[in-house]
Amino acid sequence: MAELWLGQPIWMWVGFMSVVLALLVLDLGVLNRRDHEIGVRESLTMSAMYIAIALAFGGFVWWRLGSERGLEYVTGFFIEKSLAMDNVFVIALIFSAFSIPRIYQHRVLFWGILGVIVLRAIMIAGGAALVSRYEWVLYIFAGFLVLTGLRMFFSKHQSETEIADNRMLNWLRRRIPVTQELHGHSFFARETTASGKHVLHATPLFLALVAIELADVVFAVDSVPAIFAITTDPYIVYTSNIFAILGLRALYFALAAVIHRFAHLKQALALLLVFIGGKVFAAPLLGLEKIPPLVSLAVTALILTGGVVYSLWRTRAKADQPPPVV
């Protein structure tokens, strides 16, 4: 019998991480070895590749762990991908606030994903330990999702000024020297001080990377409990999370070109959070252990489709307008 780690054989975890590592090497070492502006067509092609690989992995989960786990994986994948859509708005603001040219944006996103992989692993492992030991924690997650969804429904997006004036970034500026200008694609560069010393400085590219990592922390607080409300299997939670984020980073450049057409999608994402949290409370009232994965997937698809259609309809007057510069 294979040795288990977090509920699944170790070889399954090793296999998944091997796939992710191969994708990262292919991305930076082959497809994007040289800095260049990623256009919409290349973005869509890369995203299609990531989605195809993610769904193929879902087929493996279905074959290995059964149809219920397979549906949970697909539902978790689409929920995470949908919730991360809101992250696109914030990433676009970050790049604009720090004046990061498109030619260097992929580099920031690539290195940012490494932090996400580690962060999500820690949060999911901790969440799984809590849920397995204290089942009532799941209801705290659910209540948090409902409250977050309601707050998101009535809130507004951050501005560039709010991004640049982030307390953590201001603290970082006071602790380490930062250059005024970019130094190519470097996160750090040596500059000569007034005393004639060559001191290592961070560049605005590094601050943009830190800001994106901070944004990922905020979004993880929403998305990780959301998938735990679908399944408590750490393997399904983590793999669906990472595949969704990998694909979204590839899709960013296409989404950024039409970001002004999805200004009202946030309300749909808010309703999705309320549904995900609410179904945890609804299941025992209906005499069920949990809402069937197929129902969760269908409602998720309905909410997101409605949100996209509504947003495109409300912004139809902007269809011929040029997208914002990011």
Coordinates of C-alpha atoms in Angstrom, one line a residue:
M1 CA 0.0 0.0 0.0
A2 CA 1.4 3.4 -1.0
E3 CA 2.4 5.7 1.8
L4 CA -0.1 8.6 2.3
W5 CA 0.5 12.3 2.8
L6 CA -2.4 14.6 3.4
G7 CA -4.8 11.8 2.4
Q8 CA -3.3 10.8 -0.9
P9 CA -0.3 8.7 -2.0
I10 CA 3.0 10.5 -2.1
W11 CA 3.6 9.6 -5.7
M12 CA 0.4 11.6 -6.7
W13 CA 1.8 14.7 -5.0
V14 CA 5.2 14.2 -6.6
G15 CA 3.5 13.7 -10.0
F16 CA 1.5 16.9 -9.6
M17 CA 4.5 19.0 -8.6
S18 CA 6.5 17.5 -11.4
V19 CA 3.9 18.7 -13.9
V20 CA 3.9 22.2 -12.4
L21 CA 7.7 22.3 -12.4
A22 CA 7.8 21.3 -16.1
L23 CA 5.3 24.0 -16.9
L24 CA 7.3 26.7 -15.1
V25 CA 10.5 25.6 -16.9
L26 CA 8.7 25.5 -20.3
D27 CA 7.3 29.0 -19.6
L28 CA 10.4 30.9 -18.5
G29 CA 13.1 28.7 -20.1
V30 CA 11.6 28.1 -23.5
L31 CA 8.5 30.2 -24.4
N32 CA 9.5 33.4 -22.6
R33 CA 13.3 33.1 -22.4
R34 CA 13.6 36.6 -23.8
D35 CA 11.7 39.7 -22.6
H36 CA 8.9 40.6 -25.0
E37 CA 5.4 42.0 -25.0
I38 CA 2.9 39.3 -24.8
G39 CA 0.0 39.9 -27.2
V40 CA -3.6 38.8 -27.0
R41 CA -3.1 35.9 -29.4
E42 CA -0.1 34.5 -27.5
S43 CA -1.9 35.0 -24.2
L44 CA -5.0 33.1 -25.4
T45 CA -2.8 30.3 -26.8
M46 CA -0.8 29.9 -23.5
S47 CA -4.1 30.0 -21.5
A48 CA -5.7 27.4 -23.7
M49 CA -2.6 25.1 -23.1
Y50 CA -2.9 25.6 -19.3
I51 CA -6.6 24.9 -19.3
A52 CA -6.2 21.8 -21.5
I53 CA -3.5 20.5 -19.1
A54 CA -5.6 21.3 -16.0
L55 CA -8.7 19.5 -17.4
A56 CA -6.5 16.5 -18.4
F57 CA -5.3 16.4 -14.9
G58 CA -8.9 16.5 -13.8
G59 CA -9.5 13.5 -16.0
F60 CA -6.7 11.7 -14.1
V61 CA -8.3 12.7 -10.7
W62 CA -11.6 11.3 -12.0
W63 CA -10.0 8.1 -13.1
R64 CA -7.9 7.7 -10.0
L65 CA -10.2 8.9 -7.2
G66 CA -13.7 8.6 -8.7
S67 CA -16.4 10.7 -10.3
E68 CA -17.3 12.6 -7.1
R69 CA -13.7 13.8 -6.6
G70 CA -13.4 14.5 -10.3
L71 CA -16.4 16.8 -10.1
E72 CA -15.1 18.5 -7.0
Y73 CA -11.8 19.2 -8.8
V74 CA -13.5 20.7 -11.8
T75 CA -15.8 22.8 -9.6
G76 CA -12.9 24.0 -7.4
F77 CA -10.9 24.8 -10.6
F78 CA -13.6 27.0 -12.1
I79 CA -14.4 28.7 -8.7
E80 CA -10.7 29.5 -8.1
K81 CA -10.3 30.7 -11.7
S82 CA -13.4 32.9 -11.4
L83 CA -12.5 34.4 -8.1
A84 CA -9.0 35.1 -9.3
M85 CA -10.5 37.1 -12.1
D86 CA -11.0 40.0 -9.6
N87 CA -7.2 39.7 -9.1
V88 CA -6.7 40.8 -12.7
F89 CA -8.1 44.3 -11.9
V90 CA -5.7 44.7 -9.0
I91 CA -2.7 43.4 -10.9
A92 CA -3.4 45.9 -13.7
L93 CA -3.6 48.7 -11.1
I94 CA -0.3 47.6 -9.6
F95 CA 1.5 47.6 -13.0
S96 CA 0.0 51.0 -13.7
A97 CA 0.9 52.4 -10.3
F98 CA 4.6 51.4 -10.6
S99 CA 4.7 52.2 -14.4
I100 CA 5.8 48.7 -15.3
P101 CA 6.1 48.3 -19.1
R102 CA 4.3 45.4 -20.7
I103 CA 7.6 43.9 -21.8
Y104 CA 8.5 43.2 -18.1
Q105 CA 5.1 42.3 -16.8
H106 CA 5.3 38.6 -17.5
R107 CA 8.6 38.3 -15.5
V108 CA 6.9 39.8 -12.5
L109 CA 3.9 37.4 -12.8
F110 CA 6.1 34.4 -13.3
W111 CA 8.2 35.0 -10.2
G112 CA 5.0 35.9 -8.3
I113 CA 3.5 32.4 -9.0
L114 CA 6.4 30.8 -7.1
G115 CA 5.3 32.7 -4.0
V116 CA 1.7 31.7 -4.6
I117 CA 2.6 28.0 -4.8
V118 CA 4.3 28.1 -1.4
L119 CA 1.7 30.4 0.2
R120 CA -1.2 28.3 -0.9
A121 CA 0.5 25.1 0.3
I122 CA 0.9 26.5 3.8
M123 CA -2.7 27.9 4.0
I124 CA -4.3 24.7 2.6
A125 CA -2.2 22.4 4.8
G126 CA -3.2 24.5 7.9
G127 CA -6.9 24.6 6.8
A128 CA -7.0 20.9 6.2
A129 CA -5.5 20.2 9.7
L130 CA -8.1 22.5 11.3
V131 CA -11.1 21.0 9.4
S132 CA -10.0 17.4 10.1
R133 CA -9.6 18.1 13.8
Y134 CA -12.4 20.6 14.3
E135 CA -15.2 20.0 11.8
W136 CA -17.1 23.1 13.0
V137 CA -14.3 25.3 11.5
L138 CA -15.9 24.6 8.1
Y139 CA -18.9 26.6 9.3
I140 CA -16.6 29.5 10.3
F141 CA -15.2 29.4 6.7
A142 CA -18.7 29.4 5.3
G143 CA -19.8 32.3 7.4
F144 CA -16.7 34.2 6.4
L145 CA -17.5 33.6 2.7
V146 CA -21.0 34.9 3.1
L147 CA -19.9 38.1 4.8
T148 CA -17.0 38.6 2.3
G149 CA -19.4 38.1 -0.6
L150 CA -21.9 40.7 0.9
R151 CA -19.0 43.2 1.5
M152 CA -17.6 42.6 -2.0
F153 CA -21.0 43.2 -3.6
F154 CA -21.2 46.8 -2.3
S155 CA -17.5 47.7 -2.3
K156 CA -15.5 49.4 -5.0
H157 CA -12.1 48.6 -6.6
Q158 CA -8.9 50.0 -5.2
S159 CA -7.3 53.0 -7.0
E160 CA -3.7 53.3 -8.2
T161 CA -3.0 55.7 -5.3
E162 CA -4.3 53.2 -2.7
I163 CA -2.0 50.5 -4.3
A164 CA 1.1 52.7 -4.3
D165 CA 0.5 53.9 -0.7
N166 CA 0.1 50.4 0.7
R167 CA 1.4 50.3 4.3
M168 CA 3.6 47.3 3.7
L169 CA 5.2 48.9 0.7
N170 CA 5.8 52.1 2.6
W171 CA 7.4 50.1 5.4
L172 CA 9.6 48.3 2.8
R173 CA 10.7 51.7 1.3
R174 CA 11.8 52.9 4.7
R175 CA 13.9 49.7 5.3
I176 CA 15.6 49.3 1.9
P177 CA 16.8 51.8 -0.7
V178 CA 14.7 51.8 -3.9
T179 CA 15.8 53.2 -7.3
Q180 CA 13.7 55.8 -9.0
E181 CA 13.8 54.1 -12.4
L182 CA 13.7 50.6 -13.7
H183 CA 17.0 48.7 -14.5
G184 CA 15.8 46.5 -17.3
H185 CA 14.1 43.3 -15.9
S186 CA 16.3 43.3 -12.7
F187 CA 14.6 43.3 -9.3
F188 CA 17.8 44.7 -7.8
A189 CA 20.6 47.0 -9.0
R190 CA 23.7 48.7 -7.6
E191 CA 23.7 52.4 -7.6
T192 CA 26.3 54.9 -6.3
T193 CA 25.3 56.9 -3.2
A194 CA 26.3 60.5 -2.4
S195 CA 29.2 59.0 -0.4
G196 CA 30.5 57.2 -3.4
K197 CA 29.5 53.7 -2.2
H198 CA 27.9 51.1 -4.5
V199 CA 24.8 50.1 -2.7
L200 CA 22.4 47.4 -3.7
H201 CA 18.9 48.9 -4.3
A202 CA 15.5 47.3 -5.0
T203 CA 13.9 48.5 -8.2
P204 CA 10.2 49.4 -8.8
L205 CA 9.9 46.0 -10.5
F206 CA 10.6 44.4 -7.1
L207 CA 8.0 46.6 -5.4
A208 CA 5.5 45.5 -8.0
L209 CA 6.3 41.9 -7.2
V210 CA 5.8 42.4 -3.5
A211 CA 2.5 44.2 -4.1
I212 CA 1.2 41.3 -6.3
E213 CA 2.3 38.8 -3.6
L214 CA 0.4 40.9 -1.0
A215 CA -2.7 40.9 -3.3
D216 CA -2.4 37.1 -3.6
V217 CA -2.5 36.8 0.2
V218 CA -5.7 38.8 0.3
F219 CA -7.3 36.8 -2.4
A220 CA -6.2 33.5 -0.9
V221 CA -8.1 34.4 2.3
D222 CA -11.3 34.2 0.2
S223 CA -10.5 31.5 -2.3
V224 CA -9.0 28.8 0.0
P225 CA -12.1 28.7 2.3
A226 CA -14.3 28.7 -0.8
I227 CA -12.8 25.5 -2.1
F228 CA -12.8 23.9 1.4
A229 CA -16.6 24.5 1.2
I230 CA -16.6 22.3 -1.9
T231 CA -14.3 19.6 -0.7
T232 CA -12.0 19.0 2.3
D233 CA -9.6 16.8 0.4
P234 CA -6.3 18.8 0.5
Y235 CA -5.1 17.2 -2.8
I236 CA -8.2 18.4 -4.7
V237 CA -8.1 21.8 -3.0
Y238 CA -4.4 22.4 -3.8
T239 CA -4.2 21.0 -7.3
S240 CA -7.3 22.9 -8.5
N241 CA -6.0 26.1 -6.9
I242 CA -2.6 26.0 -8.5
F243 CA -3.8 25.0 -12.0
A244 CA -6.3 27.8 -11.9
I245 CA -3.7 30.4 -10.9
L246 CA -1.2 29.2 -13.4
G247 CA -3.7 29.5 -16.2
L248 CA -5.0 32.9 -15.1
R249 CA -1.5 34.4 -15.1
A250 CA -1.2 33.3 -18.7
L251 CA -4.6 34.7 -19.5
Y252 CA -3.8 38.1 -17.9
F253 CA -2.6 39.8 -21.0
A254 CA -5.7 39.0 -22.9
L255 CA -8.0 39.9 -20.1
A256 CA -6.1 43.2 -19.5
A257 CA -7.0 44.2 -23.1
V258 CA -10.7 43.9 -22.4
I259 CA -10.8 44.6 -18.6
H260 CA -13.1 47.6 -19.1
R261 CA -15.8 45.2 -20.4
F262 CA -16.0 43.3 -17.1
A263 CA -16.5 46.1 -14.7
H264 CA -19.6 44.5 -13.3
L265 CA -18.3 41.0 -12.9
K266 CA -17.4 41.6 -9.3
Q267 CA -21.0 41.4 -8.2
A268 CA -21.3 38.0 -9.8
L269 CA -18.2 36.8 -7.9
A270 CA -19.7 38.2 -4.7
L271 CA -22.9 36.2 -5.3
L272 CA -20.8 33.1 -6.0
L273 CA -19.1 33.5 -2.6
V274 CA -22.5 33.9 -0.8
F275 CA -23.7 30.7 -2.6
I276 CA -20.6 28.7 -1.7
G277 CA -20.8 29.7 1.9
G278 CA -24.6 29.4 2.1
K279 CA -24.7 25.9 0.8
V280 CA -22.6 24.7 3.8
F281 CA -25.4 25.8 6.1
A282 CA -28.2 24.7 3.7
A283 CA -27.0 21.1 3.4
P284 CA -27.9 19.9 7.0
L285 CA -31.2 21.8 6.8
L286 CA -32.0 19.8 3.6
G287 CA -31.0 16.5 5.3
L288 CA -27.9 16.2 3.2
E289 CA -24.2 15.6 4.1
K290 CA -23.3 18.2 1.6
I291 CA -24.7 19.7 -1.6
P292 CA -23.9 17.4 -4.6
P293 CA -20.8 18.5 -6.6
L294 CA -22.8 18.5 -9.8
V295 CA -25.3 21.0 -8.3
S296 CA -22.5 23.2 -7.1
L297 CA -20.8 23.1 -10.6
A298 CA -24.1 23.9 -12.3
V299 CA -24.9 26.9 -10.0
T300 CA -21.4 28.2 -10.3
A301 CA -21.6 28.1 -14.1
L302 CA -25.0 29.8 -14.1
I303 CA -23.8 32.6 -11.8
L304 CA -20.6 33.3 -13.8
T305 CA -22.4 33.1 -17.2
G306 CA -25.0 35.5 -16.0
G307 CA -22.3 37.8 -14.6
V308 CA -20.3 37.9 -17.8
V309 CA -23.4 38.4 -20.0
Y310 CA -24.7 41.2 -17.7
S311 CA -21.3 42.9 -17.6
L312 CA -20.9 42.8 -21.4
W313 CA -24.4 44.2 -21.8
R314 CA -23.9 47.0 -19.3
T315 CA -20.6 48.0 -21.0
R316 CA -21.7 47.6 -24.6
A317 CA -21.2 51.3 -25.2
K318 CA -17.5 50.8 -24.4
A319 CA -17.0 48.0 -26.9
D320 CA -15.3 50.2 -29.5
Q321 CA -13.3 52.2 -27.0
P322 CA -9.6 51.4 -26.6
P323 CA -8.7 49.5 -23.5
P324 CA -6.9 51.2 -20.6
V325 CA -3.1 51.2 -20.8
V326 CA -1.5 48.7 -18.3

